[in-house]
mmCIF file of C-alpha atoms and ligand atoms in Angstrom:
data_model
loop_
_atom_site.group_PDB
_atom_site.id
_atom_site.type_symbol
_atom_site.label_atom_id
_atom_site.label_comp_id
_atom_site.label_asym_id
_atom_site.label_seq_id
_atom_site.Cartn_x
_atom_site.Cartn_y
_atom_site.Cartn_z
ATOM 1 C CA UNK A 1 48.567 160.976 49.957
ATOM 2 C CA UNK A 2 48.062 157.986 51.686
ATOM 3 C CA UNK A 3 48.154 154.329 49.462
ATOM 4 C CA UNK A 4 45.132 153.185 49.050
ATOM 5 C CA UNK A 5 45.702 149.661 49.967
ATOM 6 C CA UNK A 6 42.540 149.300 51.958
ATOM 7 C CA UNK A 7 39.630 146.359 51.333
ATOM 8 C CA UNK A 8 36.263 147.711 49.363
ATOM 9 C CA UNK A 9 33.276 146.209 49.121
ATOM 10 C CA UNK A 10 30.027 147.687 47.680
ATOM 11 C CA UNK A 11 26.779 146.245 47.683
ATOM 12 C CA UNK A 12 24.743 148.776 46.181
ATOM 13 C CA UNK A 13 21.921 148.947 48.999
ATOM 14 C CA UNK A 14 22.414 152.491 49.046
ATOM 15 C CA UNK A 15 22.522 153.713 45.250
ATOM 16 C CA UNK A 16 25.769 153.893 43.839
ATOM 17 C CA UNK A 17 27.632 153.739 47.213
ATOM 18 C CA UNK A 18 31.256 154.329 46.957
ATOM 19 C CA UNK A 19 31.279 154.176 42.899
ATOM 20 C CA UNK A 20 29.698 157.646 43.412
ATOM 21 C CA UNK A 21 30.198 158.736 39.850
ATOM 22 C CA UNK A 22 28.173 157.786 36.956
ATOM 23 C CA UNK A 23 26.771 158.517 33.699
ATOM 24 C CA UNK A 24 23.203 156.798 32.855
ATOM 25 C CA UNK A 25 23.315 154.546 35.080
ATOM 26 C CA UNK A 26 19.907 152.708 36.802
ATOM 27 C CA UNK A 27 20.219 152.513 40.670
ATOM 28 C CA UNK A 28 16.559 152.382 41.029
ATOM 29 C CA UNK A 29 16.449 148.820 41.829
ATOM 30 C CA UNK A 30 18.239 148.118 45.672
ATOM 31 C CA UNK A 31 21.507 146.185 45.470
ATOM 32 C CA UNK A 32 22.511 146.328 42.165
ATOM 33 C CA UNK A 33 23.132 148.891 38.961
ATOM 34 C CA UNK A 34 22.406 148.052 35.557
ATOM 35 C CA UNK A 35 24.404 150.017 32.990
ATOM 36 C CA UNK A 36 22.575 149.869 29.618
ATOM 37 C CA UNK A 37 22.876 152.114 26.274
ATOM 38 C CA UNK A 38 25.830 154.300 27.050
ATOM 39 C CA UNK A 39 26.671 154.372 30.257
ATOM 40 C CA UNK A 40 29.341 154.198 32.746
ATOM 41 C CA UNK A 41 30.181 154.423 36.562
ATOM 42 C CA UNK A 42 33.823 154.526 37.442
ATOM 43 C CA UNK A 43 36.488 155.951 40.262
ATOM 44 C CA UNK A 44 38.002 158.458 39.922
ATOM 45 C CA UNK A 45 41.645 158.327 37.691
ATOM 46 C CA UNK A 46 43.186 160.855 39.389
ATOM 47 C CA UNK A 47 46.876 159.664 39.757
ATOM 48 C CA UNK A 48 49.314 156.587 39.820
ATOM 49 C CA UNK A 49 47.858 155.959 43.227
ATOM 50 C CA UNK A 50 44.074 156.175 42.425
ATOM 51 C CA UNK A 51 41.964 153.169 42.911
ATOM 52 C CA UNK A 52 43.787 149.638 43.378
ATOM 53 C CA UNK A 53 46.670 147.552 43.247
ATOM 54 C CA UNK A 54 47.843 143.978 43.737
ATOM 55 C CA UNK A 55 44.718 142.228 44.966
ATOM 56 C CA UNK A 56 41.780 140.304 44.479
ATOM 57 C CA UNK A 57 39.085 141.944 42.185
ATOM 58 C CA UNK A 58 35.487 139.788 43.011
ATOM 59 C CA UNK A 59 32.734 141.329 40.793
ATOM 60 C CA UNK A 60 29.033 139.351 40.303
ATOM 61 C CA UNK A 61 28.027 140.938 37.486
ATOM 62 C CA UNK A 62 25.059 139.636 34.611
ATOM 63 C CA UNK A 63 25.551 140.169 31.066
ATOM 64 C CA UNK A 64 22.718 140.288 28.772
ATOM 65 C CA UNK A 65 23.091 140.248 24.592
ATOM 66 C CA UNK A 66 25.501 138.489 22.840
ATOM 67 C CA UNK A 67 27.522 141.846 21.052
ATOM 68 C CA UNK A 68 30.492 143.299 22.317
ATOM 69 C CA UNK A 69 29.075 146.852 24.749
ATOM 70 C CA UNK A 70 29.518 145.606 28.716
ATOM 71 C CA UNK A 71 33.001 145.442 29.976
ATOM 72 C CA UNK A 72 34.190 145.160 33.798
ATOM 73 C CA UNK A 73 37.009 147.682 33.450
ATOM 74 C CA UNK A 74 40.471 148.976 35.352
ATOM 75 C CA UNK A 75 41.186 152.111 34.107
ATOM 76 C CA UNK A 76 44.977 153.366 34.503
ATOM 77 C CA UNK A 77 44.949 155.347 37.854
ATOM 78 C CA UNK A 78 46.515 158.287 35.641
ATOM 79 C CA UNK A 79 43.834 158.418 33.395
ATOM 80 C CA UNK A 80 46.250 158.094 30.441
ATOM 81 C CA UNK A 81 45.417 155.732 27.507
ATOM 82 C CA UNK A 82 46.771 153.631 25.817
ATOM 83 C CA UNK A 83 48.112 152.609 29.134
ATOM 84 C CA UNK A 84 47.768 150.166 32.216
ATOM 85 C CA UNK A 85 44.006 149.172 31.524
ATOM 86 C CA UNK A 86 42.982 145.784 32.440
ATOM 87 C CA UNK A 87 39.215 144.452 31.879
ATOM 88 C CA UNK A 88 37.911 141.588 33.747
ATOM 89 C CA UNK A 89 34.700 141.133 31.221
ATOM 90 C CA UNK A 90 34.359 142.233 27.565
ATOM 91 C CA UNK A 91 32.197 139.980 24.630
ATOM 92 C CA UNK A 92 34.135 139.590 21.534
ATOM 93 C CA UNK A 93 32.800 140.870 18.109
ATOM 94 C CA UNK A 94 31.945 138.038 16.376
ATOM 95 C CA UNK A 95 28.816 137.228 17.503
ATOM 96 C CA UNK A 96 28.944 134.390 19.794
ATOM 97 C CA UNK A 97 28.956 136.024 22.654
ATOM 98 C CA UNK A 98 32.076 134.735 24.007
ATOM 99 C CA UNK A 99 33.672 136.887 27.497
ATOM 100 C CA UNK A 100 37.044 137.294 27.626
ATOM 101 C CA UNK A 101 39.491 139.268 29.287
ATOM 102 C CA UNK A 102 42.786 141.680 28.212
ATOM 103 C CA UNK A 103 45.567 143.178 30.401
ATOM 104 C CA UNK A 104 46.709 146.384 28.047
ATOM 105 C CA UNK A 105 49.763 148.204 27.911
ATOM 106 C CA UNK A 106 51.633 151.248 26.169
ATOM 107 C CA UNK A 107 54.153 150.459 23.190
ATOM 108 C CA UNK A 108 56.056 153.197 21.790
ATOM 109 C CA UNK A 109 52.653 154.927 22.093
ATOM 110 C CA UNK A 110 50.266 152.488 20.851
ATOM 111 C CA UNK A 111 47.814 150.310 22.451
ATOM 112 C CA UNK A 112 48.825 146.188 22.834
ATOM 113 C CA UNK A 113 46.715 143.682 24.499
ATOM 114 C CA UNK A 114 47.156 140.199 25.596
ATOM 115 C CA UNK A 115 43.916 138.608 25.923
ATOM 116 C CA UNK A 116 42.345 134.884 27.616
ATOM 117 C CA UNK A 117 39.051 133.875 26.331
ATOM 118 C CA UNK A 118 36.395 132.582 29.775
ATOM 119 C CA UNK A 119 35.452 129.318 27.979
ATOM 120 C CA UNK A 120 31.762 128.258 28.679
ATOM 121 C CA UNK A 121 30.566 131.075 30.313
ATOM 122 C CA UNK A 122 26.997 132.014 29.612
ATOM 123 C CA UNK A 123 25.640 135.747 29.407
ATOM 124 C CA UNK A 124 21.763 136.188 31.039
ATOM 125 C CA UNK A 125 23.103 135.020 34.262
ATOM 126 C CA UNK A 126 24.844 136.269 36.942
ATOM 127 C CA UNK A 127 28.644 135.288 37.923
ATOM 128 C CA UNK A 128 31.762 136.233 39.932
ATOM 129 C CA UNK A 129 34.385 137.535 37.966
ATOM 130 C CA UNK A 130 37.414 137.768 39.555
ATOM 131 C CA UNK A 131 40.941 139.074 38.727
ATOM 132 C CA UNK A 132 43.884 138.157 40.600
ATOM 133 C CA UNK A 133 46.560 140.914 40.552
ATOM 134 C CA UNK A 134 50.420 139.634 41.671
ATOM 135 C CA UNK A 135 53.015 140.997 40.945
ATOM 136 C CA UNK A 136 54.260 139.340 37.616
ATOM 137 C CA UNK A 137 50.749 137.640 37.451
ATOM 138 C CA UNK A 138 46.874 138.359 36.539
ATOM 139 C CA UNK A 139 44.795 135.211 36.841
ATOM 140 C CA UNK A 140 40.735 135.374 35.488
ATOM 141 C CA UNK A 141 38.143 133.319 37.214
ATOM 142 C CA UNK A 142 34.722 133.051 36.792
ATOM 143 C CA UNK A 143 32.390 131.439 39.613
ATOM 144 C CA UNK A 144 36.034 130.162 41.048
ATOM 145 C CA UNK A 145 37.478 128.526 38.131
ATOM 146 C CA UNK A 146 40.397 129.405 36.610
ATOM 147 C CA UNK A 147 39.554 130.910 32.712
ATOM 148 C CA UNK A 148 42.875 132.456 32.139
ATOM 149 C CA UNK A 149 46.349 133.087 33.391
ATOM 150 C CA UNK A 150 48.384 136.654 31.917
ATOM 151 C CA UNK A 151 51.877 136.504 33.072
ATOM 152 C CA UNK A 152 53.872 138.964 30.446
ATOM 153 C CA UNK A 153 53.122 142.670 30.718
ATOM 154 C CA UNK A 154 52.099 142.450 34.389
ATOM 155 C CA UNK A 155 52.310 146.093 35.404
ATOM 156 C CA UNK A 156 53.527 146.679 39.005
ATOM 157 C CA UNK A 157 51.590 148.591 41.720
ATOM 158 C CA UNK A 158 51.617 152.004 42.937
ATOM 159 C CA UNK A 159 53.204 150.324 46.042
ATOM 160 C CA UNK A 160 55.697 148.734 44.088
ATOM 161 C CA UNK A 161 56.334 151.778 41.987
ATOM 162 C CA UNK A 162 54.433 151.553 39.633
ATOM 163 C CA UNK A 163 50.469 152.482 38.746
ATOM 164 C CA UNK A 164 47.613 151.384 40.423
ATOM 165 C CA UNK A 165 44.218 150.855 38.956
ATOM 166 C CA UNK A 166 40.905 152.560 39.035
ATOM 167 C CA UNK A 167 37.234 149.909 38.939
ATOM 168 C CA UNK A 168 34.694 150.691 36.247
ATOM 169 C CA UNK A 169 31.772 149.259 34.547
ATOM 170 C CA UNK A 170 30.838 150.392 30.927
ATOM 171 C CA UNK A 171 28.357 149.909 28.490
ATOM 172 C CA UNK A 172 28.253 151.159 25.063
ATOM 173 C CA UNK A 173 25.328 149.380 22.888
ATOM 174 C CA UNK A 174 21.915 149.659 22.813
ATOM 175 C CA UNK A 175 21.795 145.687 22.384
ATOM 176 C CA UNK A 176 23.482 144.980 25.618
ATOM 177 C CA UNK A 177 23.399 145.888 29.422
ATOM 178 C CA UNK A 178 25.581 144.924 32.519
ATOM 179 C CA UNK A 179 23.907 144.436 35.910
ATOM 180 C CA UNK A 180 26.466 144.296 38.403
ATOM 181 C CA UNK A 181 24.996 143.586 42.075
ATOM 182 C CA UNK A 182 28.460 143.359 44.123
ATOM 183 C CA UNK A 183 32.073 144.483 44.212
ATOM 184 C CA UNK A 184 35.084 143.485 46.056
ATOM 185 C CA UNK A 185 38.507 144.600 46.621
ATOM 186 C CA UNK A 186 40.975 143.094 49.216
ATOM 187 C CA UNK A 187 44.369 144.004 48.905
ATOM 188 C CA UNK A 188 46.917 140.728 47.800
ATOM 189 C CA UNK A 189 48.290 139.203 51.420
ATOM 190 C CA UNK A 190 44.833 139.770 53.335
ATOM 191 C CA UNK A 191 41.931 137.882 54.115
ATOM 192 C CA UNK A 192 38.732 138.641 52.350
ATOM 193 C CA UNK A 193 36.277 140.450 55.235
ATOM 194 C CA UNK A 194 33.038 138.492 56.596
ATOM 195 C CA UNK A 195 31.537 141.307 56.082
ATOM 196 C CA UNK A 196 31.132 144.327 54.425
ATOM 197 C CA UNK A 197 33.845 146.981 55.681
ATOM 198 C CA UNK A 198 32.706 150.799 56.406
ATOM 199 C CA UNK A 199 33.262 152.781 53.158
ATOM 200 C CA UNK A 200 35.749 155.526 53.931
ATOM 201 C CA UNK A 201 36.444 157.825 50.513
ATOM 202 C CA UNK A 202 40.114 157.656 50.837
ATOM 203 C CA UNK A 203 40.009 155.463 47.773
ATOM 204 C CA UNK A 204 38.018 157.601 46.202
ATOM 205 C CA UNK A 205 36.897 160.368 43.642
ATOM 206 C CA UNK A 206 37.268 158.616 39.676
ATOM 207 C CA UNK A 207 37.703 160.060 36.575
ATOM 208 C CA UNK A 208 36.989 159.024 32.880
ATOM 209 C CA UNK A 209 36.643 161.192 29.943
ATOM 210 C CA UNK A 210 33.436 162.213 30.353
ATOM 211 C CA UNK A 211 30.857 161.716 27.596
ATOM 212 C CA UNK A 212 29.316 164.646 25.559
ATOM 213 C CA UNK A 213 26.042 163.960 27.275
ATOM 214 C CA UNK A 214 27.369 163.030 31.018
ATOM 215 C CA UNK A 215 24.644 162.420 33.612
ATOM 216 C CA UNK A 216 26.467 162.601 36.325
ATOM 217 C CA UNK A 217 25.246 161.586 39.813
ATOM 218 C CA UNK A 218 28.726 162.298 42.200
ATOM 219 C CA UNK A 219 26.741 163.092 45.130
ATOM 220 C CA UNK A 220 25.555 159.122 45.580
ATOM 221 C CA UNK A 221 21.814 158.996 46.216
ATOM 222 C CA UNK A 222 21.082 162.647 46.655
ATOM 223 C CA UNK A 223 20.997 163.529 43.061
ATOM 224 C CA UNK A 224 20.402 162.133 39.778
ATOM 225 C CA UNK A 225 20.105 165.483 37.769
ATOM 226 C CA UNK A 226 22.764 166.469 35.250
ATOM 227 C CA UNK A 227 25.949 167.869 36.591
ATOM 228 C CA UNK A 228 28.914 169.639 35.180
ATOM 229 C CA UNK A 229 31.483 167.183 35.015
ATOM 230 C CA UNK A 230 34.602 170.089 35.228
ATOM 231 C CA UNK A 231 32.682 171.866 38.311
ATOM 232 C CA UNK A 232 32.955 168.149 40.138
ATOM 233 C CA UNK A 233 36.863 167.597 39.520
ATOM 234 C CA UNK A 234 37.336 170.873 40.341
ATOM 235 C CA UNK A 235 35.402 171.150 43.297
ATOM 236 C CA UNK A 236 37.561 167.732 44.090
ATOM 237 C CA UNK A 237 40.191 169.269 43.464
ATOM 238 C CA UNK A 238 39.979 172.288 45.762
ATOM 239 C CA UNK A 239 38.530 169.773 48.658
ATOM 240 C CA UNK A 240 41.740 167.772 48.049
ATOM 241 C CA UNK A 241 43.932 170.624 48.522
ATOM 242 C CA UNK A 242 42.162 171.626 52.183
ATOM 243 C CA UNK A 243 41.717 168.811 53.382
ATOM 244 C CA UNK A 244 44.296 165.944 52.153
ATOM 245 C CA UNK A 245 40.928 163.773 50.744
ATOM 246 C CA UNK A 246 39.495 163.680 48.117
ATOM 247 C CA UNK A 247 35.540 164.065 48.621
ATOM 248 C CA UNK A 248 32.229 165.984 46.922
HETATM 249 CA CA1 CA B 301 24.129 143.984 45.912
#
């Protein structure tokens, strides 16, 4: 399987574009998602090599509420948890509405976190989050300035061995929502595009636990009804094994 160091970027002009799989999420308004109540859209987790590594993460996102729910999230390409998950937004707990972000890791089995708190950023409006993934570095900005710096527990890349990571958005309370109107990848040593690169799937197919009550949309815009979430990975699966990609 090839690495997946190639540039994304999705606008959402054509439903969920190349984040193809979703649970609950709105699409109906052109050029952005809004994940309220439970929901989530993610890639597929499918391996050490799934989604992204070192690189610059660019997501203009909108929060609204003040409780923690919305969270810009990595997911460990191996689907495996506690593990390699980094999130670029969460809101902390105590009311005030604070984002923040956390770079995860395994020890001896249990989850640890380091986190950085984005000082004076305000939910109801829209703003670039961006995580900076070097090797031995993660670095959280919001509208270009610098809200935190992680530098222990830096996981390496699937290039550089190690895992890479697959982009999600959640939500998970009925007082919150996340509206999240672009998404950027470019891979760390390249030069962010003009403009917006031809999606190819090679990056591809996601995975996440699936919720008891999945709405699933895999096929982007062509359907919204329920699907089963095992017939999809499977039917992944199989077009994996003819083909070498991994496609609906
Ligand atoms: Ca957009």
């Amino acid at each position: 399987m090839a690495i997946t160091e190639k540039a994304l970027s999705e606008s959402f002009d054509n439903g969920f574009g190349t984040l193809g799989n979703a649970w609950n999420v709105d699409h109906s308004v052109k050029g952005e998602i809004k994940l309220a109540g439970h929901s989530g859209i993610m890639e597929w987790a499918t391996g050490r090599d799934a989604g992204h590594g070192y690189g610059t993460y660019t997501v203009n996102a909108k929060v609204d509420g003040n409780q923690p729910g919305p969270g810009i999230v990595f997911w460990p390409g191996n689907d495996q948890w506690p593990g390699q998950e980094i999130d670029l937004l969460e809101v902390t707990p105590d009311g005030s509405g604070r984002q923040y972000g956390t770079v995860h890791w395994n020890e001896g089995g249990s989850d640890a976190y380091e986190t950085r708190i984005f000082e004076g950023v305000e939910s109801g409006v829209f703003h670039d989050y961006q995580m900076i993934w070097e090797p031995g570095r993660i670095t959280f900005k919001v509208d270009g300035a610098e809200k935190g710096v992680i530098t222990d527990h830096v996981p390496l890349d699937f290039a550089s061995g190690g895992m890479n990571n697959t982009i999600g958005f959640l939500n998970n309370n009925h007082d919150t929502s996340l509206t999240v109107r672009h998404v950027e990848f470019t891979p760390l040593g390249e030069t962010a595009p003009d403009s917006a690169p031809a999606f190819t799937p090679e990056f591809g197919p996601i995975i996440l636990p699936a919720p008891e009550e999945s709405v699933i949309t895999p096929d982007v815009a062509s359907h919204d009804g329920p699907v089963d979430w095992n017939a999809i990975a499977a039917q992944v699966m199989a077009n994996y094994a003819a083909t070498g990609s991994w496609h609906l």
